[in-house]
Amino acid sequence: MDRTTIRPHGRRWLGGALALAVGTGLVLVGGAGTAQAADVNVAKNAGFENGLANWACSAGSGAVVATPVRTGVGALRAAPGGLDNAKCTQNVTVKPNSTYTLSAWVQGGYAYLGAANTGTGTGTVSTWTPDSPGWKQLTTTFTTGASTTSVQIYTHGWYGTSAYVVDDVSVFGPDGGGIPDPDPVIPATPAGLATGTVTSSSVALSWNAVAGATAYKVYRDGANPQTVTGTSATVSGLTADTAYQFQVAATNTAGESAKSTAVAARTTKDNTGPGPAVPKHAVTGYWQNFNNGATVQKLRDVQSQYDIIAVSFADSTTTPGQITFNLDPAVGYASVADFKADVAAKKAAGKSVIISVGGEKGNVTINSDASATAFANSAYALFQEYGFNGIDIDLEHGINSTYLTKALRQLSAKAGSTMVLTMAPQTIDMQSTGTEYFKTALAVKDILTVVNTQYYNSGAMLGCDGKVYSQGSVDFLTALACIQIQGGLDPSQVGLGVPASTRGAGSGYVDPQIVKNALDCLTKLTGCGTYKPTQAWPTLRGAMTWSTNWDATAGNAWSNAVGPHVHGLP
């Protein structure tokens, strides 16, 4: 198998540009400069609080956005397209024979910051950074020529890359005689304060932006201010079923506004309960909230061997990251309340009932802070409404590890340490620690229950010994599970995912005896095929199957064979 990575042509050219810049002595990365006492910021509308005033962007590529912002209520977002690199410029008034420090905060795609027409050297200086998920400061300096009174400062991205965001531009140096931005005044009182999602421990708030504000203070019952830079916040750590009042004030360097009119909110009752503990060795089964020809079950009918029941699936909404759950009439429940009663009964019997997100056709996009928060809030709302005590990540259309990690950590903070977190990546997703799925699993290792990789619907794959194994064998299960343990997951966080019957997947069905042999090989070094681990992992979590419905269709042959074997592991 050819594992060579080919870099995109555009990125190779960028590397050449970097080498050229270094060779010509340009400053590419620098620390933040310290302005002298007499220095001023000669840039206008440096925080983009007044839209694009004083700025011009090529091909209409730039716009001021309310999120993300570093300070204030606005930031510049510019998106390269085609042959346009999204260049935004401003001409600043400077003093001849003077040195200026140029800085800006950026995030997003490739971002450049520079100055042109300086009158010295080549006339241009610049610095840049590759993709940056968070705010990062770029800084460089330039010296003006003997007759230079105007310099063009600019930002731009790179061809074919994603949009970049800029905020808080500064050009510190001697006053060149231009009219500086006026000193700030205390901002007006925010209006439009409203509540959003309310949980048993948090209340989401939003309000209108205030011109000139660089931050906002959110007050709970007139005290405990929480400072934020955007126009929304979630106040957490609240007590369930309790009334609160909230206000917000706008701030900048001049001071703080009066508090807004108060809004009231009452946290919901906490109906989730801690949920049962997952056994040392556990069997996971997916319950189908639809009829695809497999035996139709109610939750109460799910076989007793299953310790974790993953309700499949949550549905996405038009809001990025947000999920909901729609009980399918095809499964035969008379009411939603009847379904909720089944969830509670299964939990009372010691089972974990979790909501699964994704599947073959499901696609939930979590690629920003806003979508991560929307995911966490909506998932926790489902926990509260239906009694789910965990979540399963079965996203098969690509994930962003950075933001999915944020989403899961926010959800864990709301649900508590007893939240069950499972994942069901495809085999290709767990071939190396560099994949987005593997990176996510490692990033949430401290709150992760089990990764049940789907060892089916797959071609041949590499095992941890570097050999290629075909699906449907003991070696395929053991040598691929080994990759996860060697890659950093605890054996207790590894499970073997297989179809419950020949009809449960397109390919990869294995006889339950092969599953039992693979479990013995990994935990006791018995029953192995040609691959044998160098050590036993007796704490291996167990096995998973798709699905409890297909298992029932096949007469419960899978759970009757694999369930007792899992529960009897050392």
XYZ file of C-alpha atoms in Angstrom:
570
model
C 0.000 0.000 0.000
C 1.380 3.407 -1.007
C 1.313 5.562 2.140
C 3.209 8.551 0.637
C 1.590 11.890 1.391
C 1.472 14.381 -1.504
C 1.304 18.031 -0.498
C -1.016 20.276 -2.536
C 0.801 22.227 -5.225
C -0.254 25.576 -3.766
C 1.233 24.737 -0.360
C 4.586 23.761 -1.941
C 4.732 27.173 -3.682
C 4.017 28.870 -0.364
C 6.979 27.078 1.183
C 9.121 28.474 -1.641
C 7.840 31.943 -0.888
C 8.833 31.476 2.734
C 12.351 30.418 1.764
C 12.652 33.451 -0.525
C 11.489 35.777 2.216
C 14.052 34.393 4.648
C 16.772 34.640 2.044
C 16.074 38.307 1.415
C 16.138 39.156 5.115
C 12.460 39.882 5.650
C 11.147 39.518 9.219
C 8.554 36.717 9.116
C 7.808 36.209 12.807
C 8.370 38.696 15.565
C 7.408 39.380 19.137
C 5.049 42.151 20.094
C 6.766 45.544 19.971
C 6.705 47.936 22.891
C 5.506 51.405 21.919
C 7.284 54.481 23.245
C 5.368 56.838 25.483
C 4.857 59.379 22.686
C 3.815 56.787 20.102
C 0.260 56.602 18.811
C -1.668 54.092 16.777
C -1.913 55.757 13.384
C -4.279 53.086 12.006
C -7.937 54.083 11.674
C -10.863 51.846 12.619
C -8.246 49.412 13.867
C -10.765 47.141 15.584
C -13.346 47.207 12.758
C -15.956 48.603 15.123
C -17.147 50.910 12.316
C -17.524 48.340 9.587
C -15.031 48.642 6.737
C -14.533 52.383 7.170
C -10.958 53.357 6.118
C -10.370 49.862 4.664
C -10.646 48.545 1.103
C -10.745 44.842 0.206
C -10.057 43.346 -3.221
C -12.934 41.842 -5.221
C -15.385 42.460 -2.388
C -13.653 39.720 -0.405
C -13.881 41.370 3.020
C -16.722 41.871 5.464
C -17.030 42.767 9.126
C -18.415 39.967 11.295
C -19.670 39.837 14.872
C -18.040 36.465 15.558
C -15.329 35.525 16.042
C -13.982 38.782 17.494
C -11.010 39.282 19.783
C -12.250 42.520 21.354
C -15.139 44.838 20.654
C -18.045 43.953 18.423
C -16.441 43.509 15.019
C -13.603 41.819 13.149
C -12.593 41.577 9.508
C -13.261 38.310 7.686
C -11.804 38.003 4.205
C -12.182 34.993 1.909
C -9.766 34.245 -0.964
C -11.416 33.098 -4.166
C -10.058 32.115 -7.573
C -7.116 34.386 -8.410
C -7.933 36.799 -5.578
C -6.041 36.483 -2.285
C -8.508 38.652 -0.299
C -6.216 41.632 0.213
C -7.482 44.432 2.472
C -5.599 47.729 2.721
C -5.487 51.071 4.508
C -3.237 54.085 3.887
C -1.903 55.477 7.174
C -0.265 58.865 7.766
C 3.297 58.538 9.033
C 6.292 60.709 9.851
C 9.445 60.530 7.676
C 12.587 58.826 9.017
C 10.610 57.033 11.734
C 10.163 53.451 12.911
C 6.727 51.893 13.348
C 5.573 48.584 14.844
C 2.794 46.925 12.847
C 0.691 44.266 14.620
C -2.623 42.465 14.189
C -4.410 39.466 15.645
C -5.484 36.787 13.161
C -7.124 33.367 13.021
C -8.533 31.021 10.413
C -6.719 30.311 7.151
C -3.305 31.507 5.978
C -2.923 35.182 6.944
C -0.378 37.814 5.920
C 0.293 41.223 7.468
C 2.509 43.805 5.849
C 3.304 47.373 4.852
C 4.087 48.752 1.373
C 5.535 52.042 0.076
C 7.672 52.518 3.181
C 10.357 54.423 1.254
C 13.241 52.297 2.571
C 14.785 49.007 1.517
C 12.522 47.133 -0.871
C 9.645 49.320 0.279
C 7.732 46.343 1.682
C 7.827 44.263 4.873
C 5.553 41.371 5.776
C 4.911 38.505 8.145
C 2.529 35.553 7.918
C 1.163 32.494 9.665
C -0.407 29.254 8.416
C -3.819 28.068 9.587
C -4.523 29.122 13.184
C -7.619 27.820 15.036
C -7.312 30.528 17.719
C -6.242 34.157 17.858
C -2.550 34.660 17.059
C -0.622 37.949 16.940
C 1.467 38.884 13.914
C 4.050 41.650 14.352
C 6.687 43.301 12.175
C 8.390 46.723 11.965
C 9.180 49.184 9.222
C 11.136 52.430 8.885
C 9.911 55.254 6.674
C 12.019 57.091 4.097
C 13.171 60.695 4.250
C 10.099 61.957 2.358
C 7.544 59.245 3.189
C 4.333 60.557 4.731
C 1.936 57.734 3.803
C 2.338 53.962 4.012
C -0.091 51.291 2.913
C -0.742 48.546 5.468
C -2.398 45.360 4.306
C -3.606 41.895 5.160
C -4.301 39.058 2.761
C -4.809 35.303 2.632
C -3.543 32.703 0.208
C -5.004 31.305 -2.996
C -7.212 28.289 -2.521
C -7.134 28.415 1.278
C -9.908 29.193 3.720
C -11.000 32.610 4.959
C -8.961 34.464 7.561
C -10.109 36.818 10.327
C -8.298 39.958 11.558
C -8.867 42.163 14.609
C -7.076 44.845 16.639
C -4.654 46.211 14.054
C -2.051 48.668 15.360
C 0.648 50.804 13.746
C 2.510 52.329 16.680
C 4.982 55.119 16.053
C 5.335 58.911 15.865
C 2.206 60.873 15.000
C 2.467 61.814 11.338
C -0.137 64.534 11.567
C -3.184 62.466 10.694
C -6.340 62.705 12.777
C -6.224 59.743 15.203
C -9.281 57.767 16.207
C -10.986 59.570 19.104
C -10.453 58.365 22.631
C -13.183 55.946 23.701
C -16.173 57.046 25.723
C -18.197 54.895 28.069
C -20.444 52.771 25.832
C -24.220 52.797 25.888
C -26.289 50.304 27.869
C -26.865 47.077 25.911
C -30.367 46.392 24.638
C -32.146 43.259 23.529
C -31.020 40.949 26.330
C -32.816 37.626 25.878
C -32.546 34.059 27.124
C -31.811 31.066 24.903
C -31.326 27.416 25.801
C -32.013 26.745 29.483
C -30.773 23.570 31.189
C -30.725 22.396 34.786
C -27.325 24.041 35.290
C -27.013 26.806 32.680
C -28.789 29.646 30.894
C -27.781 30.936 27.453
C -28.038 34.711 26.901
C -27.676 37.047 23.934
C -27.955 40.797 23.381
C -27.426 43.524 20.786
C -23.939 44.829 20.038
C -22.968 48.239 21.412
C -20.754 50.604 19.384
C -17.410 51.239 21.043
C -17.672 48.326 23.465
C -14.666 46.039 23.724
C -16.224 43.591 26.187
C -19.386 42.892 28.152
C -20.064 41.928 31.767
C -22.895 39.502 32.437
C -24.413 39.778 35.916
C -26.344 37.047 37.735
C -28.714 38.437 40.370
C -26.792 41.717 40.275
C -23.413 40.172 41.118
C -20.872 37.576 39.988
C -19.975 39.338 36.704
C -18.740 37.140 33.846
C -16.716 39.016 31.192
C -17.072 38.080 27.513
C -16.034 39.726 24.252
C -18.968 38.658 22.080
C -22.688 39.355 22.287
C -23.676 36.044 23.840
C -22.752 33.980 26.874
C -23.792 30.857 28.714
C -23.919 31.210 32.482
C -23.196 27.788 33.948
C -22.798 26.246 37.387
C -26.411 27.023 38.306
C -28.728 25.066 40.583
C -31.520 23.014 39.018
C -35.104 24.280 39.214
C -34.047 27.730 40.482
C -35.053 31.246 39.342
C -32.339 33.741 38.372
C -32.163 37.295 37.001
C -29.539 38.381 34.473
C -28.230 41.763 33.261
C -25.439 42.811 30.944
C -23.228 45.921 30.796
C -20.877 47.119 28.040
C -17.273 48.081 28.794
C -14.173 49.592 27.218
C -11.108 51.419 28.476
C -13.253 54.429 29.387
C -15.427 52.464 31.810
C -18.587 50.414 32.177
C -22.128 51.256 31.096
C -25.208 50.974 33.251
C -26.677 47.480 33.531
C -29.379 46.482 31.087
C -32.956 45.712 31.953
C -33.022 42.370 33.775
C -34.400 39.176 32.245
C -35.545 36.222 34.324
C -35.010 32.540 33.733
C -35.617 29.391 35.734
C -33.338 26.407 35.321
C -34.994 23.116 34.493
C -35.330 20.146 36.770
C -32.509 17.613 36.527
C -34.167 14.461 35.247
C -31.112 12.694 33.919
C -29.853 11.038 37.082
C -26.328 9.700 37.188
C -27.164 6.520 35.274
C -25.770 3.066 35.999
C -22.047 2.378 35.932
C -20.763 0.635 32.796
C -19.465 -2.859 33.651
C -15.751 -3.630 33.426
C -16.536 -5.755 30.363
C -19.512 -4.492 28.395
C -21.604 -5.347 25.354
C -22.854 -2.454 23.225
C -25.787 -2.754 20.829
C -27.409 -0.238 18.491
C -31.200 -0.029 18.655
C -32.844 1.039 15.410
C -35.296 3.922 15.537
C -36.565 2.900 12.104
C -37.724 -0.165 10.186
C -35.311 -1.431 7.541
C -36.450 -5.039 7.430
C -34.889 -6.133 10.701
C -37.070 -7.158 13.640
C -38.833 -4.070 14.977
C -38.216 -3.661 18.700
C -39.246 -1.379 21.477
C -36.467 -0.579 23.934
C -38.081 -2.889 26.482
C -37.509 -5.763 24.014
C -33.733 -5.229 23.716
C -31.919 -8.378 24.800
C -30.667 -8.455 28.399
C -27.040 -9.124 27.396
C -26.606 -5.544 26.164
C -25.061 -3.210 28.738
C -24.966 -0.084 26.549
C -27.914 0.558 24.234
C -27.242 3.204 21.592
C -30.471 4.733 20.308
C -29.927 5.254 16.583
C -29.999 8.021 15.554
C -30.258 11.688 16.491
C -31.209 14.036 13.658
C -29.449 17.220 12.587
C -31.230 20.558 12.274
C -30.648 23.595 10.085
C -28.469 25.074 12.847
C -24.878 23.789 12.450
C -24.009 21.352 15.222
C -27.504 21.188 16.678
C -29.209 17.812 17.041
C -32.701 16.639 17.881
C -34.465 13.292 18.225
C -37.614 12.230 16.406
C -39.225 8.996 17.539
C -40.161 7.040 14.413
C -43.807 5.840 14.418
C -42.545 2.717 12.636
C -41.154 1.312 15.912
C -44.661 1.149 17.369
C -44.678 3.415 20.415
C -48.059 4.801 21.355
C -46.445 7.973 22.700
C -43.126 9.635 23.422
C -43.883 9.220 27.112
C -44.008 5.453 26.553
C -40.534 5.567 25.013
C -39.189 7.654 27.891
C -40.593 5.117 30.326
C -38.673 2.373 28.521
C -35.451 4.419 28.793
C -35.997 4.799 32.530
C -36.781 1.085 32.938
C -33.614 0.025 31.112
C -31.523 2.361 33.276
C -33.203 0.996 36.398
C -32.181 -2.471 35.212
C -28.546 -1.343 35.155
C -28.285 -0.555 31.427
C -26.887 2.647 29.907
C -29.139 4.178 27.252
C -27.316 6.673 25.059
C -28.151 8.682 21.949
C -26.109 7.932 18.827
C -25.167 10.698 16.409
C -24.421 9.985 12.761
C -24.681 6.625 11.044
C -24.394 5.953 7.331
C -26.779 8.753 6.375
C -26.541 11.100 9.348
C -24.312 14.149 9.061
C -23.820 16.678 11.852
C -21.308 19.444 11.133
C -19.222 20.635 14.093
C -16.517 22.925 12.731
C -16.688 26.123 14.787
C -17.052 27.298 18.364
C -20.690 28.161 17.707
C -21.531 24.731 16.280
C -19.640 22.995 19.121
C -21.728 24.885 21.668
C -24.921 24.170 19.713
C -24.078 20.473 19.749
C -23.362 20.393 23.488
C -26.479 22.377 24.389
C -28.825 20.374 22.180
C -27.367 16.995 23.190
C -27.719 17.852 26.864
C -31.301 18.975 26.233
C -31.980 15.477 24.838
C -30.376 13.955 27.937
C -32.791 15.918 30.076
C -35.872 15.283 27.979
C -35.453 11.565 27.352
C -33.180 10.465 30.193
C -30.214 9.455 28.011
C -27.078 9.144 30.111
C -24.530 9.355 27.335
C -23.744 9.863 23.671
C -22.257 7.830 20.843
C -20.263 9.445 18.031
C -20.825 7.539 14.800
C -20.121 10.328 12.311
C -19.059 8.755 9.013
C -18.792 11.860 6.828
C -15.701 13.484 8.332
C -15.087 15.232 11.636
C -13.049 18.164 12.905
C -11.192 16.941 15.973
C -10.605 20.439 17.348
C -14.255 21.423 17.517
C -15.694 17.967 18.202
C -13.396 17.803 21.220
C -14.681 21.188 22.393
C -18.263 20.012 21.928
C -17.759 16.806 23.900
C -15.987 18.592 26.728
C -18.788 21.145 26.979
C -21.321 18.316 27.043
C -19.343 16.452 29.696
C -19.204 19.585 31.846
C -22.994 19.780 31.719
C -23.752 16.068 32.165
C -21.116 15.268 34.770
C -18.493 12.598 35.227
C -20.936 9.695 34.854
C -21.693 10.511 31.211
C -21.124 7.523 28.928
C -19.140 8.479 25.817
C -18.693 5.928 23.042
C -17.387 6.192 19.506
C -17.849 3.945 16.462
C -15.265 4.935 13.849
C -14.691 2.999 10.652
C -11.492 0.961 10.337
C -9.781 3.568 8.154
C -10.432 6.180 10.842
C -8.273 4.318 13.378
C -5.268 3.293 11.281
C -3.034 5.967 12.788
C -3.039 8.589 15.531
C -3.006 11.306 12.857
C -6.603 10.744 11.770
C -9.270 13.121 13.048
C -11.151 10.320 14.816
C -8.076 8.984 16.585
C -7.013 12.510 17.561
C -10.477 13.118 19.022
C -10.408 9.859 20.987
C -7.034 10.742 22.495
C -8.101 14.320 23.202
C -11.107 13.140 25.256
C -9.422 10.072 26.726
C -10.157 11.187 30.274
C -13.937 11.154 29.637
C -14.074 8.375 27.011
C -15.830 5.096 27.820
C -15.103 2.951 24.762
C -14.233 3.110 21.067
C -16.063 0.321 19.228
C -14.400 0.392 15.817
C -16.586 -0.994 13.025
C -14.602 -3.989 11.774
C -16.901 -4.438 8.782
C -17.813 -2.808 5.459
C -14.052 -2.493 5.048
C -11.325 -3.710 2.751
C -8.023 -5.165 3.865
C -6.222 -3.047 6.466
C -2.852 -2.810 8.154
C -2.457 -4.344 11.583
C -0.188 -3.010 14.308
C 2.551 -5.396 13.113
C 2.645 -3.726 9.691
C 1.033 -6.672 7.913
C -2.127 -6.486 5.841
C -5.149 -8.458 7.087
C -8.481 -9.157 5.407
C -11.730 -8.563 7.255
C -13.666 -11.461 8.665
C -10.816 -13.112 10.575
C -9.476 -13.262 14.114
C -6.306 -11.542 12.905
C -8.267 -8.628 11.443
C -9.964 -7.976 14.776
C -6.910 -8.435 17.003
C -4.204 -6.769 14.907
C -6.353 -3.694 14.279
C -7.507 -3.402 17.895
C -3.825 -3.467 18.859
C -3.274 -0.222 16.892
C -5.595 1.666 19.221
C -3.879 0.417 22.363
C -0.391 1.072 21.019
C -1.620 4.488 19.869
C -2.508 5.577 23.397
C -5.993 4.351 24.307
C -6.386 2.301 27.448
C -7.416 -1.330 26.757
C -10.600 -0.629 28.723
C -11.474 1.917 26.024
C -11.294 -0.583 23.153
C -14.168 -2.726 21.877
C -14.699 -4.932 18.822
C -17.552 -3.846 16.552
C -19.090 -6.493 14.257
C -22.435 -7.158 12.510
C -24.994 -9.259 14.377
C -25.961 -11.200 11.247
C -25.063 -11.564 7.576
C -27.806 -9.033 6.811
C -26.486 -6.462 9.301
C -23.728 -5.146 7.026
C -22.593 -5.247 3.435
C -19.491 -7.252 4.340
C -17.408 -8.288 7.324
C -19.795 -10.590 9.157
C -17.929 -13.038 11.389
C -19.235 -16.013 13.279
C -19.669 -15.277 17.000
C -16.982 -17.893 17.708
C -14.430 -15.732 15.874
C -15.425 -12.762 18.037
C -14.978 -14.909 21.148
C -11.568 -16.097 19.920
C -10.463 -12.513 19.263
C -11.558 -11.441 22.742
C -9.609 -14.350 24.267
C -6.548 -13.535 22.175
C -6.488 -9.913 23.310
C -7.264 -10.607 26.964
C -5.603 -13.996 27.568
C -3.349 -14.680 24.525
C -5.400 -17.771 23.672
C -7.438 -18.426 20.543
C -5.174 -16.226 18.389
C -4.647 -16.602 14.663
C -1.319 -15.900 12.962
C -1.018 -12.600 14.858
C -0.419 -12.813 18.594
C -0.004 -9.690 20.746
C 3.201 -9.291 22.719
C 1.124 -9.020 25.891
C -2.407 -9.654 27.111
C -4.818 -6.819 27.843
C -7.262 -8.326 30.346
C -9.142 -5.032 30.852
C -10.322 -4.868 27.212
C -13.840 -3.411 27.364
C -15.749 -5.876 25.191
C -17.736 -5.992 21.943
C -20.357 -4.080 19.984
C -22.817 -5.084 17.295
C -25.050 -3.563 14.676
C -27.756 -4.060 15.674
C -29.983 -5.395 18.441
C -32.689 -5.617 15.763
C -30.594 -7.707 13.355
C -29.558 -9.834 16.319
C -33.235 -10.486 17.052
C -33.823 -11.281 13.373
C -31.153 -14.001 13.626
C -32.687 -15.486 16.753
C -30.393 -13.593 19.168
C -27.516 -15.879 18.154
C -24.957 -13.093 18.522
C -25.909 -11.795 21.958
C -26.528 -15.304 23.315
C -22.988 -16.312 22.321
C -20.915 -13.137 22.697
C -22.712 -11.585 25.686
C -21.912 -14.263 28.286
C -18.377 -14.556 26.911
C -17.747 -10.819 27.346
C -19.182 -10.838 30.845
C -16.980 -13.817 31.721
C -13.701 -12.197 30.665
C -11.033 -11.829 33.377
